[in-house]
Short mmCIF file of C-alpha atoms and ligand atoms in Angstrom, two decimals:
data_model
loop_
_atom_site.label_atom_id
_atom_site.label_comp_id
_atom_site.label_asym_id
_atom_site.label_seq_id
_atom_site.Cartn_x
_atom_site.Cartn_y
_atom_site.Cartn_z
CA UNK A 1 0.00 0.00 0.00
CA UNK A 2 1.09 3.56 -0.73
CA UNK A 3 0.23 6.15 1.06
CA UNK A 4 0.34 10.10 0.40
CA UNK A 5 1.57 12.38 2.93
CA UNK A 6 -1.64 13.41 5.04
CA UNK A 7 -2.93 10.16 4.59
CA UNK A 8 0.37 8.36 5.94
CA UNK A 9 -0.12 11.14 9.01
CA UNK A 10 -3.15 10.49 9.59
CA UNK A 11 -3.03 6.80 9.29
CA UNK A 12 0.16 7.23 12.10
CA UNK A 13 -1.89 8.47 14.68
CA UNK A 14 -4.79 6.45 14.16
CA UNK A 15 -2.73 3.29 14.24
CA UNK A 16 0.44 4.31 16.43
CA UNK A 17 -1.42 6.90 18.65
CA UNK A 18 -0.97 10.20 19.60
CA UNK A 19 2.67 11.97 20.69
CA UNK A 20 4.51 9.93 17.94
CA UNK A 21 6.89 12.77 16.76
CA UNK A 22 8.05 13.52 13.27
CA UNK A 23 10.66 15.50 12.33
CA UNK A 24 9.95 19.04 10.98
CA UNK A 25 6.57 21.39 10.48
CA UNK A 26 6.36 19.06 6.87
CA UNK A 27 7.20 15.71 7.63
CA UNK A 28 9.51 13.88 5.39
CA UNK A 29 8.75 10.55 3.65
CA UNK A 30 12.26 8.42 2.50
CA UNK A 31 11.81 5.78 1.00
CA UNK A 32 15.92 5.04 -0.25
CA UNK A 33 19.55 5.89 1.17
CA UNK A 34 22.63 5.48 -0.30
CA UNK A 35 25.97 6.73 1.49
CA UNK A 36 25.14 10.46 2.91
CA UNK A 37 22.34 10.85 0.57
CA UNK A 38 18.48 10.15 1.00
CA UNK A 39 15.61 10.19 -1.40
CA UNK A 40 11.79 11.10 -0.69
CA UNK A 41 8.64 9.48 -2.45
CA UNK A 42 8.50 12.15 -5.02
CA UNK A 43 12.49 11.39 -5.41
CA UNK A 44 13.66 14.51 -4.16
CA UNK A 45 17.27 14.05 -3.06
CA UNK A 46 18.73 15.04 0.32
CA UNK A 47 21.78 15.39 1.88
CA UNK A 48 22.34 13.70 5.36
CA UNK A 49 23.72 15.63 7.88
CA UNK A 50 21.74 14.38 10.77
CA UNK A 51 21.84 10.56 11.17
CA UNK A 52 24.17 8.74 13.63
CA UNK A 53 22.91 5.41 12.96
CA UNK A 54 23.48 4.59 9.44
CA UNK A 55 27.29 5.68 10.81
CA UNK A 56 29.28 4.26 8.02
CA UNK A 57 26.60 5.62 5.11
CA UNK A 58 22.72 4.43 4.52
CA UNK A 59 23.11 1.05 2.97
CA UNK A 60 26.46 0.50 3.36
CA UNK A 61 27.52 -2.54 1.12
CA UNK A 62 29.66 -4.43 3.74
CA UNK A 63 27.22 -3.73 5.99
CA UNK A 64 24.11 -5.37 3.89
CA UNK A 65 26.48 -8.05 2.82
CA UNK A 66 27.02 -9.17 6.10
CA UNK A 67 23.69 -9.01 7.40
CA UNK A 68 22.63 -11.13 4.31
CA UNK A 69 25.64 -13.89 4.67
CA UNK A 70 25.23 -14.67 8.54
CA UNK A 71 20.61 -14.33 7.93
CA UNK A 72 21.42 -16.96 4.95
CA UNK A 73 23.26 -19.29 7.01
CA UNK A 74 21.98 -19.31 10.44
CA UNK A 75 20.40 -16.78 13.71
CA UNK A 76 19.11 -18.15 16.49
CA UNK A 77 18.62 -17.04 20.43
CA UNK A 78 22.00 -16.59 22.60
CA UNK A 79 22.10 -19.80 24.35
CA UNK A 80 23.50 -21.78 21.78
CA UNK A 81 27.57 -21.58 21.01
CA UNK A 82 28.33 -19.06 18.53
CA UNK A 83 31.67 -17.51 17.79
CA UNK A 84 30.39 -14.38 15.98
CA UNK A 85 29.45 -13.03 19.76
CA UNK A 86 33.16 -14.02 20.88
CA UNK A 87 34.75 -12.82 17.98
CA UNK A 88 33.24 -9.36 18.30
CA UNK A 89 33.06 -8.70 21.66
CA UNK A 90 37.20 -9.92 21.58
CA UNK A 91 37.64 -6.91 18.63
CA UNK A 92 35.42 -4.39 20.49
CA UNK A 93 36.87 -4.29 23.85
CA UNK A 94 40.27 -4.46 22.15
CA UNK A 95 39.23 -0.76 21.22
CA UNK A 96 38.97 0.00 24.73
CA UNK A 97 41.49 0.78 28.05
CA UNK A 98 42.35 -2.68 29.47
CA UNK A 99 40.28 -2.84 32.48
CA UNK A 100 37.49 -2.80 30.40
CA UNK A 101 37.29 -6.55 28.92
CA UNK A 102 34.19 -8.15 28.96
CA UNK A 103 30.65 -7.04 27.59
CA UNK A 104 27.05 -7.76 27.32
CA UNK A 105 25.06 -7.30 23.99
CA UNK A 106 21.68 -5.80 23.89
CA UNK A 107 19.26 -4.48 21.45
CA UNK A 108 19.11 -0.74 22.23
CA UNK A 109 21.00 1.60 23.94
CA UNK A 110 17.88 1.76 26.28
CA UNK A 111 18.85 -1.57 27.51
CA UNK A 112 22.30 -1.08 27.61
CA UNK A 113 22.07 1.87 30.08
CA UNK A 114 19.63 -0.32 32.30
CA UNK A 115 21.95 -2.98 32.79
CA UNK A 116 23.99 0.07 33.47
CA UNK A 117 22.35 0.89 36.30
CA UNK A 118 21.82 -2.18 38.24
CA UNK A 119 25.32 -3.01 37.54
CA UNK A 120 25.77 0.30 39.87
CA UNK A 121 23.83 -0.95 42.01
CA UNK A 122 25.34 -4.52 42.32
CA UNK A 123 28.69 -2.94 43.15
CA UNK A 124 27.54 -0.44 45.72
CA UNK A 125 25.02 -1.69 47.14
CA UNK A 126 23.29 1.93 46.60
CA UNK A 127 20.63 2.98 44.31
CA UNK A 128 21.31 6.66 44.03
CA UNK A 129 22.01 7.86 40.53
CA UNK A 130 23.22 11.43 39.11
CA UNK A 131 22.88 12.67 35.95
CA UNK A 132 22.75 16.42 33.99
CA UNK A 133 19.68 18.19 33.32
CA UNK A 134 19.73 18.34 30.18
CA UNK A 135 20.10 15.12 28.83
CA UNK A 136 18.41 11.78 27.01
CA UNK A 137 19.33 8.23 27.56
CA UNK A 138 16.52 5.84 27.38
CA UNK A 139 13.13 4.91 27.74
CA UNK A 140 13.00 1.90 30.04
CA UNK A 141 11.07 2.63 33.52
CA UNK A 142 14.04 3.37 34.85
CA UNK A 143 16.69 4.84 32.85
CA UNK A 144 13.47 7.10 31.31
CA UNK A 145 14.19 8.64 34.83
CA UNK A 146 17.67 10.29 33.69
CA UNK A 147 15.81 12.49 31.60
CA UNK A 148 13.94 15.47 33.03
CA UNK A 149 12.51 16.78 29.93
CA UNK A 150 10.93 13.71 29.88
CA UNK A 151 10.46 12.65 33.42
CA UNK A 152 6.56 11.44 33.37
CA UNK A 153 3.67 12.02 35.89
CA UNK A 154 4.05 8.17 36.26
CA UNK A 155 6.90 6.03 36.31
CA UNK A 156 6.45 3.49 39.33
CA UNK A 157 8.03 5.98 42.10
CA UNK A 158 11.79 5.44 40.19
CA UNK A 159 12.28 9.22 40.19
CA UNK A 160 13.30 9.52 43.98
CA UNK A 161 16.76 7.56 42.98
CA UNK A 162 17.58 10.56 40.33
CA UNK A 163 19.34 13.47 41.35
CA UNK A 164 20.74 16.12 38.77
CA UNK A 165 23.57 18.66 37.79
CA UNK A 166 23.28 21.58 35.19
CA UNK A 167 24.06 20.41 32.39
CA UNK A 168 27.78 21.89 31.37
CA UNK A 169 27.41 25.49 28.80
CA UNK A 170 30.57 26.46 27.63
CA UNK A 171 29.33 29.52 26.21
CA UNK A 172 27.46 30.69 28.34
CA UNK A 173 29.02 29.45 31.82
CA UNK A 174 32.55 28.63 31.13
CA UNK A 175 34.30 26.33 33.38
CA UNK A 176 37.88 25.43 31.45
CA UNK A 177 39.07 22.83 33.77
CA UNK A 178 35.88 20.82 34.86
CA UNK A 179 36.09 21.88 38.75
CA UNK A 180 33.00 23.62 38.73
CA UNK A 181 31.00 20.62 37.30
CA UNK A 182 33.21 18.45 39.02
CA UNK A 183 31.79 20.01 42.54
CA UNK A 184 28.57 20.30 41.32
CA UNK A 185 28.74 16.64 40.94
CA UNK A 186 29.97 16.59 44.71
CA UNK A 187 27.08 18.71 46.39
CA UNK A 188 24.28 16.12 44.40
CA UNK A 189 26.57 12.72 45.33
CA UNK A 190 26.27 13.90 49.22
CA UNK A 191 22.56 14.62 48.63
CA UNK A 192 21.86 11.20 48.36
CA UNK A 193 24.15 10.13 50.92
CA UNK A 194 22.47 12.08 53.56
CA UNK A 195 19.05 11.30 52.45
CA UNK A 196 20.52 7.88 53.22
CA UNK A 197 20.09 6.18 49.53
CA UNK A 198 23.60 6.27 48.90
CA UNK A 199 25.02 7.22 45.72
CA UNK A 200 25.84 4.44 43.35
CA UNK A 201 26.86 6.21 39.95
CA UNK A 202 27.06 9.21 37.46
CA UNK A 203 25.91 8.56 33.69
CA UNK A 204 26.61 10.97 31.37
CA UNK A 205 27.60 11.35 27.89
CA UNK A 206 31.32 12.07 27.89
CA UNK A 207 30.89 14.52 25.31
CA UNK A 208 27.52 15.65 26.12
CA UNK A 209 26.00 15.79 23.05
CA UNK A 210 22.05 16.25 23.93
CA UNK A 211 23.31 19.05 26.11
CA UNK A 212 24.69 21.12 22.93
CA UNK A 213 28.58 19.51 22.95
CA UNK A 214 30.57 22.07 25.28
CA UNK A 215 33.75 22.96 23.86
CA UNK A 216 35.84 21.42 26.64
CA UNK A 217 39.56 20.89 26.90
CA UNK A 218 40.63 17.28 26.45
CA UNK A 219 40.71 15.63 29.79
CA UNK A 220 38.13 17.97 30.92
CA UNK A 221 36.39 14.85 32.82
CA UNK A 222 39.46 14.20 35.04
CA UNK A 223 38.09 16.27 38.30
CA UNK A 224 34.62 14.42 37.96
CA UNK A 225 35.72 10.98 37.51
CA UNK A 226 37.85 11.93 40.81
CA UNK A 227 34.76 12.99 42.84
CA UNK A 228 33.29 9.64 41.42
CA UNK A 229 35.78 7.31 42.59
CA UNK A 230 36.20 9.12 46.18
CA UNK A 231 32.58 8.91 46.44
CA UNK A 232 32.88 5.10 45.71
CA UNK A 233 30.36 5.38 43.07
CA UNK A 234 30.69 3.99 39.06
CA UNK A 235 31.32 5.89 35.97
CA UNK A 236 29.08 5.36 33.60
CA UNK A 237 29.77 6.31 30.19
CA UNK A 238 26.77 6.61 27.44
CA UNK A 239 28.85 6.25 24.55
CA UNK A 240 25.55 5.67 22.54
CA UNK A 241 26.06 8.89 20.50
CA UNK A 242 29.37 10.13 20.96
CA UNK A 243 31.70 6.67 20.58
CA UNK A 244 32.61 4.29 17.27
CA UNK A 245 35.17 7.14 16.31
CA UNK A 246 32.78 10.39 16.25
CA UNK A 247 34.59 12.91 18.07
CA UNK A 248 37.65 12.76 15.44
CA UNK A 249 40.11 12.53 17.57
CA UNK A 250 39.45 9.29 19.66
CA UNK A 251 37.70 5.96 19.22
CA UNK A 252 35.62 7.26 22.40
CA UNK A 253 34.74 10.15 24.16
CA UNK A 254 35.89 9.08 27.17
CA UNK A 255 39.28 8.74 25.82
CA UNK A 256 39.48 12.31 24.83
CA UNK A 257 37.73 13.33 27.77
CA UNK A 258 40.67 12.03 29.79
CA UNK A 259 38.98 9.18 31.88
CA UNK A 260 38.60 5.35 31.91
CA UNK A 261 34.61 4.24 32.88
CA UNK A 262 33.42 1.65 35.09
CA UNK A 263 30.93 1.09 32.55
CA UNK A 264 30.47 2.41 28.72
CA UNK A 265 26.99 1.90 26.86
CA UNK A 266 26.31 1.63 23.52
CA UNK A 267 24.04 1.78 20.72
CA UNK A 268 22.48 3.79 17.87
CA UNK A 269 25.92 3.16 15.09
CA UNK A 270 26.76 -0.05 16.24
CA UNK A 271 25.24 -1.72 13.84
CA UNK A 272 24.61 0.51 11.21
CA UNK A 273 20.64 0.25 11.63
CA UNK A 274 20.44 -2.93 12.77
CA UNK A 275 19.22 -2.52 16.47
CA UNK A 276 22.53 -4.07 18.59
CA UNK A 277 23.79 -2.10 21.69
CA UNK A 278 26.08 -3.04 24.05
CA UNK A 279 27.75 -2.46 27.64
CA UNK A 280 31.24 -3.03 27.95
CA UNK A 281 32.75 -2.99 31.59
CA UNK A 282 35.52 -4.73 33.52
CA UNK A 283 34.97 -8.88 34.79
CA UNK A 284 34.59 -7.89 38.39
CA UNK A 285 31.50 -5.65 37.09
CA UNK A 286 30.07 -8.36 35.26
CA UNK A 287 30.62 -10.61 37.60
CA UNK A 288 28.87 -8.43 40.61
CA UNK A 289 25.87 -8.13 38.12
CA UNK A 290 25.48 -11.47 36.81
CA UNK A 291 25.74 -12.46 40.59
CA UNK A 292 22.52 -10.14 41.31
CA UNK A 293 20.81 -10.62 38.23
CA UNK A 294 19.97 -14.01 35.95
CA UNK A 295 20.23 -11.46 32.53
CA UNK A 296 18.99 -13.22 29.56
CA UNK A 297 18.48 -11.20 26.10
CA UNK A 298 16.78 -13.38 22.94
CA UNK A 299 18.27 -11.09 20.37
CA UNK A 300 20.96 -9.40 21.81
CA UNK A 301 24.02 -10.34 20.35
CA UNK A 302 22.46 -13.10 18.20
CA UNK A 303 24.79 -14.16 15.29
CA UNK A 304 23.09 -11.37 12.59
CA UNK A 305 23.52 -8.97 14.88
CA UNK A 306 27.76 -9.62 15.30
CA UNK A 307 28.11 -9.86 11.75
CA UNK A 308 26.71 -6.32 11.03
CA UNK A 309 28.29 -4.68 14.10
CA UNK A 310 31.63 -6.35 12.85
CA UNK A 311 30.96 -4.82 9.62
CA UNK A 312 31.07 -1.82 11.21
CA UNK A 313 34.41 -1.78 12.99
CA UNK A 314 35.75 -2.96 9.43
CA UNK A 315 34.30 0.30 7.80
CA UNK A 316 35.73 2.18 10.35
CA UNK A 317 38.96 0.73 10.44
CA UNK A 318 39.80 -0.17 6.53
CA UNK A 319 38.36 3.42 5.81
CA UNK A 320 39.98 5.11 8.59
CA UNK A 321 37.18 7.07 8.91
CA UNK A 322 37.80 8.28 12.53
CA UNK A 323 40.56 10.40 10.91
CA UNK A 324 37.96 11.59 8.25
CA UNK A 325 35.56 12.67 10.54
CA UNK A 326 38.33 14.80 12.33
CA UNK A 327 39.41 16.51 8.71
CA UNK A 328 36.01 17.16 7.51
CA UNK A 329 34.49 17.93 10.68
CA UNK A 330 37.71 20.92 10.87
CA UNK A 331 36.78 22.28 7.22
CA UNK A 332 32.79 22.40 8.07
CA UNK A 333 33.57 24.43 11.39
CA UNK A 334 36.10 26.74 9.75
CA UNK A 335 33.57 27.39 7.30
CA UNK A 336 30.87 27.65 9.52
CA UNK A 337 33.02 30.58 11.67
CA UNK A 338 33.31 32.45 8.37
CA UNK A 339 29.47 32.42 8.54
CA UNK A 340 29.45 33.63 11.92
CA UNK A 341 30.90 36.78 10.58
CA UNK A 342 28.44 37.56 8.54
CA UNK A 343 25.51 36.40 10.62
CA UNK A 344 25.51 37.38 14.30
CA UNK A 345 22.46 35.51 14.96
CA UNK A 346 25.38 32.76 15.03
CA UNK A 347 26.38 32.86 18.37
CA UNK A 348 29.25 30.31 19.10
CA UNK A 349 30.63 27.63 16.95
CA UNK A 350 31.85 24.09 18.26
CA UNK A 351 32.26 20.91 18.01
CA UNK A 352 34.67 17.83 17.47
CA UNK A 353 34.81 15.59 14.48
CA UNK A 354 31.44 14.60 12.85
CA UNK A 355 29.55 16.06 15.63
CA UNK A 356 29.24 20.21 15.20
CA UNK A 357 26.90 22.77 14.69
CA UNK A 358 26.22 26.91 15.57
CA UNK A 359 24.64 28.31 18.48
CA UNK A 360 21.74 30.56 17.09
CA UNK A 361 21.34 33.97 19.30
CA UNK A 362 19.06 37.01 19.68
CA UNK A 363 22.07 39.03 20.17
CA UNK A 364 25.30 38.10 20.90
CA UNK A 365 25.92 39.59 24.43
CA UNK A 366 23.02 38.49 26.32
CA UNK A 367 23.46 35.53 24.51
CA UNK A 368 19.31 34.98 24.87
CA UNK A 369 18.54 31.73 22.43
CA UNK A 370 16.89 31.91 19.25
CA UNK A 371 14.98 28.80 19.66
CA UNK A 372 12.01 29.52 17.13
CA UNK A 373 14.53 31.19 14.50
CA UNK A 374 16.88 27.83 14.57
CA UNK A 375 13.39 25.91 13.83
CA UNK A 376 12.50 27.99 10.92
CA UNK A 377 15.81 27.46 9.97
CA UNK A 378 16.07 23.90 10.34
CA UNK A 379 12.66 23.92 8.48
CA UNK A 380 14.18 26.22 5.34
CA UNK A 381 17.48 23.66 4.95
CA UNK A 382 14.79 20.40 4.77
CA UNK A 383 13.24 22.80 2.07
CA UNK A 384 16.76 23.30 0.74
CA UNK A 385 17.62 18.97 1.01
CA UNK A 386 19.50 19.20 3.95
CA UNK A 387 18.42 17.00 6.79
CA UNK A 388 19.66 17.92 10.07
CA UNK A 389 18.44 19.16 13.55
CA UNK A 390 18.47 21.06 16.68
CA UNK A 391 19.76 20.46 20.61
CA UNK A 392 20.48 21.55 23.55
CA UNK A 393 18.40 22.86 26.33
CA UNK A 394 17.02 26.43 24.24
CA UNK A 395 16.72 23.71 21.33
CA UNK A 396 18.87 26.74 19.69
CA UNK A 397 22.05 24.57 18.60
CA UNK A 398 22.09 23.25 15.07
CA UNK A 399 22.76 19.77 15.69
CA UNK A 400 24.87 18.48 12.80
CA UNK A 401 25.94 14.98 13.04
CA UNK A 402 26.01 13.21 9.63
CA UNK A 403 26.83 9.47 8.30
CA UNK A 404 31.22 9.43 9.21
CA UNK A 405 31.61 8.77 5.30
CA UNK A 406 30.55 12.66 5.13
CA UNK A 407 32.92 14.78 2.73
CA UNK A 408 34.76 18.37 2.27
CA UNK A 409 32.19 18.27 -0.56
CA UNK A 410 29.57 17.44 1.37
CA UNK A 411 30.58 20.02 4.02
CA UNK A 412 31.12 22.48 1.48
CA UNK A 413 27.19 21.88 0.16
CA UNK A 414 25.86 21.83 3.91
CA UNK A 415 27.24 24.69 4.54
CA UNK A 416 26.52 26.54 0.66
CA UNK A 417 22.38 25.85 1.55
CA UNK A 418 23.00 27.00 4.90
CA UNK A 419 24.32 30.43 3.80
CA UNK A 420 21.14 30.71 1.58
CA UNK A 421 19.17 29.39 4.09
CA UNK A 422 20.65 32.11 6.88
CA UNK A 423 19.93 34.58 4.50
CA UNK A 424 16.20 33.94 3.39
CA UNK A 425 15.14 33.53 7.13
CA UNK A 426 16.27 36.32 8.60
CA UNK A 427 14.41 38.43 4.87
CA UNK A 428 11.02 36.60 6.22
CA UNK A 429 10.89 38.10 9.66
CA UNK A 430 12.79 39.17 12.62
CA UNK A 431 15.19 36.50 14.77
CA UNK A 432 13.00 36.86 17.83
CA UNK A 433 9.81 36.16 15.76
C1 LIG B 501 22.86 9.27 24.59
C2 LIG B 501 21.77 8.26 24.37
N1 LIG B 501 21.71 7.17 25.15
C3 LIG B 501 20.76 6.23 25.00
C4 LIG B 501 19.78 6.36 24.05
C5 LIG B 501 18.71 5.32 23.92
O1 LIG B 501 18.99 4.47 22.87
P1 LIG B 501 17.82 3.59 22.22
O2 LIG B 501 16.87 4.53 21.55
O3 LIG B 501 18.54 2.67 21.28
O4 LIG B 501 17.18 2.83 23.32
C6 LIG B 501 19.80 7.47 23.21
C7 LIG B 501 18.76 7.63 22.16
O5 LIG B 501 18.55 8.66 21.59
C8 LIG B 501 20.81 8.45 23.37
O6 LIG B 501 20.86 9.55 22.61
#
């Protein structure tokens, strides 16, 4: 059956039910990807400059290929023997700081960040969690807790584990060596100790994407993880967004964040689309947890699933396209400075590898947020064929954070339709409109 447009929104909320968001004010229908690129049902061609999960390019060959080899010869549930889980898991961890040699495979990142959790809790003995307040890492009952723009009316009385910490703003709040977040941590951690929970563990994102990316020093993490360990609690790494080689410069945040988790989760680009995710921690973890807990997962890490997130770490690796996201992720930001002096609604420009984008502003000292100006604009450049988004807590940060096989060309076009973009926005009405 095909559908047009209104009848394939309609027919969403009739059969999926309300709140089921779509991107953009005129929601897009693809129907084929190839590399960066993206085609609607009227074959309209787009430019990718958004999507994390198709991480080495929308139908990647080696990718398909090796989804179709292991589906033609056998899946099945995890309790069978199966060396694609060994083989992977060996190859993954081997990416990773030493301590940090065993793993469990899940379907989402969701998961990932539950186990997460009770692993925490298996150590310490404690349930009480901290997290930033501007952040997104899950929807289970519990991990759905870690996320106060979404914290629900309901939720099974999780929320009293959850305590929180601004979320880090480098432009607006600098703090160049991490000791202000770092005793922000402090004064939440000894919240829950005197309310007598206890404080088990921090989860963040090392690079704190949902909050808008803070242009932090490397090693910026250093006085946190200190207050962490002190504390007795676990670091917990999301790596869901900002690992598999995004940042440019390391294979993980973490790394260039200058600290070595108890526990890193992962997701989203792990395999390429197909849902895999992941926690990867040391054997005394694992042991703790799998002491606590009988975990079983049917899919997670079923043999399909290892041979398309292997195909993954072979794109990154025979492609070296950690090093490409550094290069082109440098060009796009240089160029998107240049912008910045011609547009002052650009208020600060950041970013590390494939993950960048331009803080829009009402005026560049009060630094107030153009939140409804960065939507047009995000609205014009779908207009335009160029898919990307917005973050942050002012949702005022263009959120650019395309497939890592992204080129100077492709940089060079982004940033082309932006310029137009810019320019016929701010002709149809005023920044603070
Ligand atoms: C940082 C982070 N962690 C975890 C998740 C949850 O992953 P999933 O949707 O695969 O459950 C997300 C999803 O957006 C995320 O951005």
């Amino acid at each position: 059956m095909t559908r047009d447009t209104a009848t394939l929104i309609a027919d969403r909320t009739r059969l999926l039910g309300p709140n089921v968001s779509t991107f953009y004010d005129d929601p897009v229908h693809f129907v084929r990807g190839d590399g960066v690129w993206l085609w609607d049902a009227e074959g309209r061609k787009y430019l990718d400059c958004y999507n994390n999960v198709p991480h080495v390019g929308h139908c990647n060959p080696r990718v398909v290929e090796a989804i179709h080899r292991q589906a033609s010869t056998l899946n099945t549930h995890t309790r069978y023997l199966h060396d694609g889980i060994l083989d992977y898991v060996e190859r993954l961890t081997a990416t990773v700081e030493d301590p940090l040699d065993s793993a469990i495979l899940t379907c989402t990142g969701s998961e990932a960040n539950d186990i997460a959790l009770r692993m925490a809790e298996a150590m310490t003995g404690k349930r009480g969690i901290v997290a930033t307040d501007a952040t997104y890492h899950g929807n289970t009952s519990l991990v759905s807790q870690l996320s106060q723009s979404n914290v629900p009316s309901v939720g099974f009385g999780l929320g009293s584990y959850f305590r929180f910490v601004d979320a880090p703003d480098s432009y607006r709040h600098p703090d160049s060596d991490g000791q202000i977040f770092a005793r922000a941590v402090a004064r939440q951690i000894a919240k829950h100790e005197r309310s007598g929970m206890g404080f088990a563990a921090l989860v963040i994102c090392p690079y704190f994407l949902n909050e808008g990316f803070p242009d932090h020093p490397d090693g910026w993490l250093k006085p946190t993880a200190d207050v962490v360990r002190k504390a007795g609690g676990l670091l917990i790494c999301d790596e869901v967004q900002s690992g598999f080689g995004r940042t440019g410069t390391h294979m993980w945040a973490h790394q260039k964040m200058g600290v070595v988790p108890d526990v890193m989760t992962l997701g989203k680009p792990m395999g390429n689309g197909h849902p895999v995710g992941g926690v990867v921690t040391r054997g005394d973890v694992l042991a703790e947890f799998r002491k606590g807990y009988r975990y079983f997962n049917t899919f997670g890490g079923n043999p399909v699933s290892c041979a398309a997130a292997m195909a993954v770490l072979d794109e990154i690796e025979t492609r070296n396209l950690r090093a490409n996201a550094r290069e082109v992720g440098q060009h796009a930001r240089a160029r998107l400075r240049q912008l910045a002096e011609t547009y002052e609604v650009i208020g600060d420009v950041r970013g590390s590898g494939l993950i960048f984008g331009a803080e829009m502003v009402l005026d560049r000292v009060t630094k107030a947020p153009a939140s409804a100006f960065t939507d047009r604009l995000i609205n014009k450049l779908r207009h335009k064929g160029v898919i990307l988004s917005k973050l942050g807590r002012h949702k005022n940060t263009l959120k650019i954070r395309p497939p890592m096989v992204f080129s100077v060309e492709n940089a060079d076009l982004l940033i082309d339709r932006l310029d137009q973009a810019l320019g016929e926005t701010l002709a149809e009405g005023p920044v603070d409109a």
